[in-house]
Structures are given as C-alpha cells and as structure tokens.
Amino acid sequence: AMSALRNQLLILSSCAAWQLLDRNCWPDLAVHYGVCCHEEIPPDERCFDAKAGQTWATCCSCPRGANVSGVTPMGLKLSQQFFGPLLCAGPSVKTQRDDFMITTSDGNRRLLRVFVYPMDHRFNKDILNRLQLGGWLSGSECDYGLTPCTEAKWNGLFSVYRQFATEVLLLLKFLAAPEGVLTSDPNDADLFVVPYLAKTDCAESGNGGRDPCWGKCKCATAVKHLFQNLEHYSWKTRSRHLFLATGDIKDLPVEIQAQPLVVSLGASFCGGHIVVPSPNLDPDLQPWGSFETKEANERAPKRHIFAYWFGSNDKTWRNQVVGQMLRYQDEGGSETVVVHDIGSNYEARDVWQTNA
C-alpha cells in the first residue's frame, strides 16, 4: 500500500517534488527518516537501497568537508547539523553585513556577536524531517520554508503549517551571517540563539503533523528537554536568549511564552516579544524575482492589498471591519474587494482558496 502511495505521489507531483522525494530517498515510505536515521537504533532493512547509492550516510546526513562560497565554516556546519539531509548546501538565504551591525553605548558601530547553541538534532532536524515527510505524503511539492516554492494546490494541513516557517528562515539568516558574527565563545556573545523550532514542534507533534496540537502546544515532543541543554541560560543571560517560535503566541508551549525574548506571529506580551509576519515563499516575489523585474520595466500588474484579521468570526470588532470593507465595495469607482472567511475545519474545505 505504501509503494502504491509513493507512486501516486510521483504521478501527481511536479518535477520539484521528484527532486525532493529523490533527496528523501526512502524506497518504502512505511519506513522513513524517523525510523531509518536513528543514531542509536539500527535501521530497518527496508530503509536503504545500497545498489542505488542510498545508505545511512547519504540519506541521513550531509557530506562532510564541503565548502560553500559566502558561508562561514561555522555557519555551514551548523546549517547541515540543523537542516540535513534536506539542506546540505548551506543556508539558502542571503544576508548583508549591515543586517548585523549594531551601535554600542559609546556610539561606535560594530558587528553583532551571536552564539548559536550547537543543539541536538531532536530540537530541529528530527522535527523538520518528520514534518516534511508528512508534507510529501499529502502531495505537496514544496519544502517547509527552506527554499522559495509555491504549492500548485491545497495540500491539507501542510499548507497551513508553511505559514509558520518564519522560524526556519530566521535561523538560516543567522547561520548565513558574514565572518565575524558567529562565535563559539559564549563569553563574547551579545545574543544567544536557541535553534529549537518551537512552532514546528507543535505542528509535527510526534506524528508527522497528522494531528497537531494548538492551544499551549501540550503535545510538543522536544520542549521538555530544552532547558537542560541551555548551559549558558541563567537569570542574568535569559534576556539575551532568543527563542524562535513563529506561531500565534497563545499556541506555543508555555515554557516559550514565558521567555523575555521570543520571536512569534503575535500578539506581543511584553517589550521583548518580537512580532514577525508569516514567510513569503513565492519565488516570483523574492528580491529581484520576476515581479520586481517587471516593476523595473514598468510591466508589473497592479498590486493587491491583503488584509488579514486574526480573530474568531463571532468577534464584534472583526465583524465591523468586514462590514466596512463590504460597504466600500458598494461605493462608485472603488477597487474590487473580496472578503473571505476562514473557518476552523482545515480538512473539510479549501479554506485558503479565494478568487481575489
């Protein structure tokens, strides 16, 4: 049955999905990363096809000794450690030196010094690979925020999860930092980055994302082991420990909600909570993608304005805002307005589809 499902995926998916499945390299999807790549339990005999060059080394880890232009050795090593074998060629984002410049109390400018914990794979790689397999099983041709990609169709919960992948991009951004930013000396660090993918853990939930937990994320598999692995975390340094948790703040583990320096989708509880948007993963909308190229040549289509209100359908203020938009639509000479309500049953309806 699993072989038939794999064949169906290959038929329905695009060329990009073929490349992803080949990179995933499991001959039988009944056994996959979680079973085959355990570092202590011997892999199932169905895991790898040695005749096709598929072994533990090629399927579960990245080749060692590689050099990637523009990436520091430390950044490359950590990115392979946190994202392999899905991403072995180093961080897939671009950075500039100015991204990491800070102004000191005496007015001088210098590079931010960042210590990224070299944390165990259970906090990042394992979670990410299990969730990615769930995405492939649902028919998605895209990865979880590692590279620009737009899904050709709705793919159930995995399409929902991809809006939480900003934490992946932020971690990649730090790992792509120029020489002089990353440090292995915690005493030299201005900032400690914790490479635990908190919202990804909530989405994966130990079951490949088939049954996620939302409120307070009580089914997160890794958070219970987190703080014993943060050897430099203390009352003195906790305000300089950055936690990556780009989901709605109410849906994160309470241990993460309580931290003074958290990146999330909001809302902000206090001054140290940094609110960021969901990621824009469309290749056409990346810097100097086809849209910017068309704009430079004055051939770009008119931009749409997307308004998103986070809140239940029964909230008074939400209904008033929606009502204003509908009344605007009836005014003469107004732009087209499409109002789309998002319900709570992600499986039963194409809730993200709209004719906007």
PDB file of N, CA, C and O in Angstrom, residues 191-227:
ATOM      1  N   LEU A 191      24.285  38.001  21.841  1.00  0.00           N
ATOM      2  CA  LEU A 191      22.991  37.332  21.686  1.00  0.00           C
ATOM      3  C   LEU A 191      23.207  35.825  21.628  1.00  0.00           C
ATOM      4  O   LEU A 191      24.148  35.344  20.981  1.00  0.00           O
ATOM      5  N   PHE A 192      22.327  35.087  22.318  1.00  0.00           N
ATOM      6  CA  PHE A 192      22.327  33.629  22.259  1.00  0.00           C
ATOM      7  C   PHE A 192      21.096  33.195  21.455  1.00  0.00           C
ATOM      8  O   PHE A 192      19.969  33.546  21.816  1.00  0.00           O
ATOM      9  N   VAL A 193      21.307  32.464  20.369  1.00  0.00           N
ATOM     10  CA  VAL A 193      20.195  31.972  19.555  1.00  0.00           C
ATOM     11  C   VAL A 193      19.955  30.501  19.891  1.00  0.00           C
ATOM     12  O   VAL A 193      20.874  29.680  19.835  1.00  0.00           O
ATOM     13  N   VAL A 194      18.712  30.194  20.247  1.00  0.00           N
ATOM     14  CA  VAL A 194      18.326  28.824  20.599  1.00  0.00           C
ATOM     15  C   VAL A 194      17.715  28.172  19.358  1.00  0.00           C
ATOM     16  O   VAL A 194      16.614  28.544  18.947  1.00  0.00           O
ATOM     17  N   PRO A 195      18.391  27.207  18.727  1.00  0.00           N
ATOM     18  CA  PRO A 195      17.912  26.622  17.466  1.00  0.00           C
ATOM     19  C   PRO A 195      16.870  25.522  17.669  1.00  0.00           C
ATOM     20  O   PRO A 195      16.936  24.454  17.051  1.00  0.00           O
ATOM     21  N   TYR A 196      15.938  25.799  18.559  1.00  0.00           N
ATOM     22  CA  TYR A 196      14.784  24.915  18.754  1.00  0.00           C
ATOM     23  C   TYR A 196      13.626  25.480  17.949  1.00  0.00           C
ATOM     24  O   TYR A 196      13.217  26.625  18.160  1.00  0.00           O
ATOM     25  N   LEU A 197      13.085  24.709  17.009  1.00  0.00           N
ATOM     26  CA  LEU A 197      11.990  25.147  16.150  1.00  0.00           C
ATOM     27  C   LEU A 197      10.676  24.875  16.874  1.00  0.00           C
ATOM     28  O   LEU A 197      10.027  23.841  16.694  1.00  0.00           O
ATOM     29  N   ALA A 198      10.279  25.830  17.705  1.00  0.00           N
ATOM     30  CA  ALA A 198       9.191  25.595  18.649  1.00  0.00           C
ATOM     31  C   ALA A 198       7.851  25.355  17.956  1.00  0.00           C
ATOM     32  O   ALA A 198       7.146  24.391  18.264  1.00  0.00           O
ATOM     33  N   LYS A 199       7.470  26.224  17.029  1.00  0.00           N
ATOM     34  CA  LYS A 199       6.171  26.046  16.370  1.00  0.00           C
ATOM     35  C   LYS A 199       6.191  24.822  15.461  1.00  0.00           C
ATOM     36  O   LYS A 199       5.173  24.139  15.322  1.00  0.00           O
ATOM     37  N   THR A 200       7.331  24.533  14.865  1.00  0.00           N
ATOM     38  CA  THR A 200       7.442  23.323  14.050  1.00  0.00           C
ATOM     39  C   THR A 200       7.216  22.089  14.910  1.00  0.00           C
ATOM     40  O   THR A 200       6.576  21.121  14.470  1.00  0.00           O
ATOM     41  N   ASP A 201       7.716  22.117  16.133  1.00  0.00           N
ATOM     42  CA  ASP A 201       7.491  21.025  17.076  1.00  0.00           C
ATOM     43  C   ASP A 201       6.000  20.874  17.371  1.00  0.00           C
ATOM     44  O   ASP A 201       5.461  19.759  17.402  1.00  0.00           O
ATOM     45  N   CYS A 202       5.312  21.993  17.554  1.00  0.00           N
ATOM     46  CA  CYS A 202       3.872  21.941  17.818  1.00  0.00           C
ATOM     47  C   CYS A 202       3.111  21.363  16.629  1.00  0.00           C
ATOM     48  O   CYS A 202       2.145  20.608  16.796  1.00  0.00           O
ATOM     49  N   ALA A 203       3.532  21.727  15.424  1.00  0.00           N
ATOM     50  CA  ALA A 203       2.844  21.234  14.223  1.00  0.00           C
ATOM     51  C   ALA A 203       3.109  19.751  14.001  1.00  0.00           C
ATOM     52  O   ALA A 203       2.208  18.987  13.662  1.00  0.00           O
ATOM     53  N   GLU A 204       4.362  19.338  14.208  1.00  0.00           N
ATOM     54  CA  GLU A 204       4.717  17.936  13.960  1.00  0.00           C
ATOM     55  C   GLU A 204       4.123  17.012  15.025  1.00  0.00           C
ATOM     56  O   GLU A 204       3.624  15.928  14.705  1.00  0.00           O
ATOM     57  N   SER A 205       4.190  17.417  16.283  1.00  0.00           N
ATOM     58  CA  SER A 205       3.504  16.743  17.393  1.00  0.00           C
ATOM     59  C   SER A 205       3.846  15.271  17.542  1.00  0.00           C
ATOM     60  O   SER A 205       3.059  14.505  18.113  1.00  0.00           O
ATOM     61  N   GLY A 206       4.971  14.840  16.996  1.00  0.00           N
ATOM     62  CA  GLY A 206       5.355  13.447  17.139  1.00  0.00           C
ATOM     63  C   GLY A 206       4.644  12.500  16.203  1.00  0.00           C
ATOM     64  O   GLY A 206       4.818  11.278  16.291  1.00  0.00           O
ATOM     65  N   ASN A 207       3.850  13.045  15.260  1.00  0.00           N
ATOM     66  CA  ASN A 207       3.096  12.168  14.352  1.00  0.00           C
ATOM     67  C   ASN A 207       3.139  12.646  12.903  1.00  0.00           C
ATOM     68  O   ASN A 207       2.224  12.362  12.138  1.00  0.00           O
ATOM     69  N   GLY A 208       4.202  13.371  12.548  1.00  0.00           N
ATOM     70  CA  GLY A 208       4.328  13.837  11.170  1.00  0.00           C
ATOM     71  C   GLY A 208       3.354  14.920  10.791  1.00  0.00           C
ATOM     72  O   GLY A 208       3.145  15.189   9.613  1.00  0.00           O
ATOM     73  N   GLY A 209       2.725  15.564  11.799  1.00  0.00           N
ATOM     74  CA  GLY A 209       1.790  16.648  11.519  1.00  0.00           C
ATOM     75  C   GLY A 209       0.380  16.191  11.221  1.00  0.00           C
ATOM     76  O   GLY A 209      -0.463  17.004  10.841  1.00  0.00           O
ATOM     77  N   ARG A 210       0.093  14.915  11.414  1.00  0.00           N
ATOM     78  CA  ARG A 210      -1.254  14.433  11.113  1.00  0.00           C
ATOM     79  C   ARG A 210      -2.272  14.924  12.134  1.00  0.00           C
ATOM     80  O   ARG A 210      -3.444  15.088  11.813  1.00  0.00           O
ATOM     81  N   ASP A 211      -1.836  15.138  13.364  1.00  0.00           N
ATOM     82  CA  ASP A 211      -2.758  15.534  14.419  1.00  0.00           C
ATOM     83  C   ASP A 211      -2.073  16.559  15.315  1.00  0.00           C
ATOM     84  O   ASP A 211      -1.568  16.237  16.385  1.00  0.00           O
ATOM     85  N   PRO A 212      -2.013  17.829  14.885  1.00  0.00           N
ATOM     86  CA  PRO A 212      -1.276  18.848  15.641  1.00  0.00           C
ATOM     87  C   PRO A 212      -2.019  19.253  16.905  1.00  0.00           C
ATOM     88  O   PRO A 212      -3.208  18.985  17.067  1.00  0.00           O
ATOM     89  N   CYS A 213      -1.300  19.899  17.797  1.00  0.00           N
ATOM     90  CA  CYS A 213      -1.961  20.476  18.971  1.00  0.00           C
ATOM     91  C   CYS A 213      -1.797  21.985  18.897  1.00  0.00           C
ATOM     92  O   CYS A 213      -0.752  22.481  18.510  1.00  0.00           O
ATOM     93  N   TRP A 214      -2.825  22.704  19.270  1.00  0.00           N
ATOM     94  CA  TRP A 214      -2.808  24.156  19.125  1.00  0.00           C
ATOM     95  C   TRP A 214      -2.620  24.833  20.469  1.00  0.00           C
ATOM     96  O   TRP A 214      -1.539  25.212  20.852  1.00  0.00           O
ATOM     97  N   GLY A 215      -3.682  25.017  21.248  1.00  0.00           N
ATOM     98  CA  GLY A 215      -3.579  25.787  22.475  1.00  0.00           C
ATOM     99  C   GLY A 215      -2.495  25.297  23.423  1.00  0.00           C
ATOM    100  O   GLY A 215      -2.541  24.154  23.887  1.00  0.00           O
ATOM    101  N   LYS A 216      -1.523  26.147  23.701  1.00  0.00           N
ATOM    102  CA  LYS A 216      -0.396  25.902  24.613  1.00  0.00           C
ATOM    103  C   LYS A 216       0.489  24.728  24.193  1.00  0.00           C
ATOM    104  O   LYS A 216       1.433  24.401  24.896  1.00  0.00           O
ATOM    105  N   CYS A 217       0.188  24.110  23.074  1.00  0.00           N
ATOM    106  CA  CYS A 217       1.079  23.111  22.474  1.00  0.00           C
ATOM    107  C   CYS A 217       1.532  22.052  23.487  1.00  0.00           C
ATOM    108  O   CYS A 217       2.719  21.813  23.690  1.00  0.00           O
ATOM    109  N   LYS A 218       0.581  21.401  24.107  1.00  0.00           N
ATOM    110  CA  LYS A 218       0.907  20.434  25.153  1.00  0.00           C
ATOM    111  C   LYS A 218       1.538  19.154  24.609  1.00  0.00           C
ATOM    112  O   LYS A 218       2.078  18.362  25.383  1.00  0.00           O
ATOM    113  N   CYS A 219       1.458  18.931  23.293  1.00  0.00           N
ATOM    114  CA  CYS A 219       1.999  17.685  22.734  1.00  0.00           C
ATOM    115  C   CYS A 219       3.368  17.894  22.081  1.00  0.00           C
ATOM    116  O   CYS A 219       3.852  17.017  21.359  1.00  0.00           O
ATOM    117  N   ALA A 220       4.015  19.028  22.313  1.00  0.00           N
ATOM    118  CA  ALA A 220       5.368  19.230  21.790  1.00  0.00           C
ATOM    119  C   ALA A 220       6.286  18.142  22.334  1.00  0.00           C
ATOM    120  O   ALA A 220       6.244  17.808  23.522  1.00  0.00           O
ATOM    121  N   THR A 221       7.127  17.588  21.476  1.00  0.00           N
ATOM    122  CA  THR A 221       7.940  16.435  21.869  1.00  0.00           C
ATOM    123  C   THR A 221       9.299  16.813  22.438  1.00  0.00           C
ATOM    124  O   THR A 221       9.888  16.044  23.188  1.00  0.00           O
ATOM    125  N   ALA A 222       9.822  17.990  22.095  1.00  0.00           N
ATOM    126  CA  ALA A 222      11.207  18.324  22.447  1.00  0.00           C
ATOM    127  C   ALA A 222      11.348  19.348  23.556  1.00  0.00           C
ATOM    128  O   ALA A 222      12.392  19.412  24.208  1.00  0.00           O
ATOM    129  N   VAL A 223      10.326  20.154  23.793  1.00  0.00           N
ATOM    130  CA  VAL A 223      10.479  21.279  24.709  1.00  0.00           C
ATOM    131  C   VAL A 223      10.803  20.811  26.130  1.00  0.00           C
ATOM    132  O   VAL A 223      11.497  21.509  26.885  1.00  0.00           O
ATOM    133  N   LYS A 224      10.333  19.636  26.498  1.00  0.00           N
ATOM    134  CA  LYS A 224      10.585  19.139  27.857  1.00  0.00           C
ATOM    135  C   LYS A 224      12.071  18.889  28.123  1.00  0.00           C
ATOM    136  O   LYS A 224      12.503  18.821  29.274  1.00  0.00           O
ATOM    137  N   HIS A 225      12.853  18.749  27.060  1.00  0.00           N
ATOM    138  CA  HIS A 225      14.292  18.513  27.204  1.00  0.00           C
ATOM    139  C   HIS A 225      15.125  19.777  26.951  1.00  0.00           C
ATOM    140  O   HIS A 225      16.349  19.723  27.015  1.00  0.00           O
ATOM    141  N   LEU A 226      14.451  20.893  26.666  1.00  0.00           N
ATOM    142  CA  LEU A 226      15.143  22.059  26.132  1.00  0.00           C
ATOM    143  C   LEU A 226      16.104  22.703  27.130  1.00  0.00           C
ATOM    144  O   LEU A 226      17.299  22.857  26.852  1.00  0.00           O
ATOM    145  N   PHE A 227      15.619  23.087  28.284  1.00  0.00           N
ATOM    146  CA  PHE A 227      16.398  23.964  29.153  1.00  0.00           C
ATOM    147  C   PHE A 227      17.592  23.260  29.786  1.00  0.00           C
ATOM    148  O   PHE A 227      18.575  23.910  30.145  1.00  0.00           O
TER     149      PHE A 227
END
